[in-house]
C-alpha positions as CSV (number, residue, x, y, z in Angstrom):
1,M,0.0,0.0,0.0
2,E,2.8,2.4,0.8
3,G,4.4,1.7,-2.5
4,V,1.2,2.8,-4.3
5,I,1.0,6.0,-2.3
6,G,4.7,6.7,-3.1
7,I,4.1,6.2,-6.8
8,I,1.1,8.6,-6.7
9,V,2.6,11.2,-4.4
10,T,6.1,11.5,-6.0
11,P,4.9,12.8,-9.4
12,I,2.5,15.2,-7.6
13,I,5.4,16.6,-5.5
14,L,7.7,16.9,-8.6
15,F,4.9,18.7,-10.5
16,M,4.3,21.1,-7.6
17,I,8.0,21.9,-7.2
18,F,9.1,22.2,-10.9
19,V,6.2,22.5,-13.3
20,A,3.6,24.5,-11.5
21,P,5.8,27.5,-10.6
22,I,7.1,27.8,-14.2
23,W,3.6,27.4,-15.6
24,L,2.3,30.1,-13.3
25,I,5.1,32.5,-14.1
26,L,4.7,32.1,-17.9
27,H,0.9,32.4,-17.6
28,Y,0.9,35.7,-15.7
29,R,3.7,37.1,-17.9
30,S,1.6,36.5,-21.0
31,K,-1.4,38.0,-19.2
32,K,0.7,41.1,-18.4
33,Q,1.7,41.5,-22.0
34,I,-1.9,41.2,-23.2
35,N,-3.1,43.8,-20.7
36,Q,-0.5,46.4,-21.7
37,G,-2.4,47.1,-24.9
38,L,-0.9,48.7,-28.0
39,S,2.7,49.7,-28.1
40,E,3.5,53.3,-29.2
41,E,4.6,52.0,-32.6
42,E,1.3,50.0,-33.0
43,Y,-0.7,53.0,-31.9
44,G,1.1,55.3,-34.4
45,T,0.4,52.8,-37.2
46,L,-3.2,52.6,-36.2
47,Q,-3.5,56.4,-36.1
48,E,-1.9,56.6,-39.6
49,L,-4.3,54.1,-41.0
50,A,-7.3,55.9,-39.5
51,D,-6.0,59.2,-41.1
52,R,-5.7,57.5,-44.5
53,A,-9.2,56.0,-44.2
54,D,-10.6,59.5,-43.4
55,K,-8.8,61.0,-46.5
56,M,-10.0,58.1,-48.6
57,A,-13.6,58.7,-47.4
58,D,-13.3,62.4,-48.4
59,R,-12.0,61.5,-51.8
60,I,-14.8,59.0,-52.4
61,H,-17.4,61.6,-51.4
62,T,-15.8,64.1,-53.7
63,L,-15.7,61.7,-56.6
64,E,-19.4,60.7,-56.0
65,S,-20.3,64.4,-56.0
66,I,-18.6,64.9,-59.3
67,L,-20.2,61.9,-60.9
68,D,-23.6,62.9,-59.6
69,A,-23.2,66.3,-61.3
70,E,-21.9,65.0,-64.6
71,S,-23.8,61.8,-64.9
72,P,-26.8,61.5,-62.5
73,Q,-27.6,57.9,-63.6
74,W,-24.1,56.5,-63.0
75,R,-25.3,54.5,-60.0
76,N,-27.9,52.6,-62.0
77,K,-25.4,51.7,-64.8
78,V,-23.6,49.3,-62.6
């Protein structure tokens, strides 16, 4: 009976000493990186893309206005 208990307890103790602490450290380190949000470089890229999208929306609006003035039925031709 003591041999069976030793076989069960030994892996549990080894797990708790070696694997569990490393697992917890890596888990919370990854959680910390996720919670930090965007880096400054990522935020700058996102802001640049948003600015480009705004400019493109303005251009599309301008082009649609020109097409409406020159050819009112252009939307129905597609």
